[in-house]
Amino acid sequence: MRLKQFIRGKVFRTYSQYFEKKRKDLFFKYMEPKPGNRVLDLGGNDGSRIAKLFSDGKNEYQIYVADISVTALETAQKKYGFNTVLLDENGKIPFPDDYFDITFCNSVIEHVTVN
């Protein structure tokens, strides 16, 4: 392995770990999730991002991952045991208003189109 690759890999991992912890700390500080809360990860792909946030006790929460990808949702359900919601092209979810205590949406806006 070349020194340049080693440094890039190590530096990237260090920053990634730092920002993952920072994201988690901020989420819990401002969202204040309580055990039993229903949490929606809107546009959550395979659930890996929300799984990192709740890695210390995801079973204490009812976590739902909503996405347009069937394959990603299958992973979210199989790998993490999350409830999954397949979004239609309009992005509508089959739940009443105020059903979720917390809605998390990360890196989704760049995929939204305006008709």
CSV table of C-alpha atoms in Angstrom, one decimal, residues 2 9-10 29 45 66 74 78 105 108 111-112:
chain,number,residue,atom,x,y,z
A,2,ARG,CA,1.3,3.4,-0.9
A,9,GLY,CA,-7.9,6.0,4.0
A,10,LYS,CA,-7.0,6.7,7.6
A,29,LYS,CA,-29.8,16.4,21.8
A,45,ASN,CA,-32.7,3.6,1.5
A,66,ALA,CA,-39.7,4.6,3.8
A,74,GLU,CA,-35.8,-5.6,1.9
A,78,LYS,CA,-33.7,-8.3,6.9
A,105,CYS,CA,-34.7,12.8,6.4
A,108,VAL,CA,-33.0,13.2,0.1
A,111,HIS,CA,-33.4,13.4,-5.4
A,112,VAL,CA,-36.7,15.4,-5.2
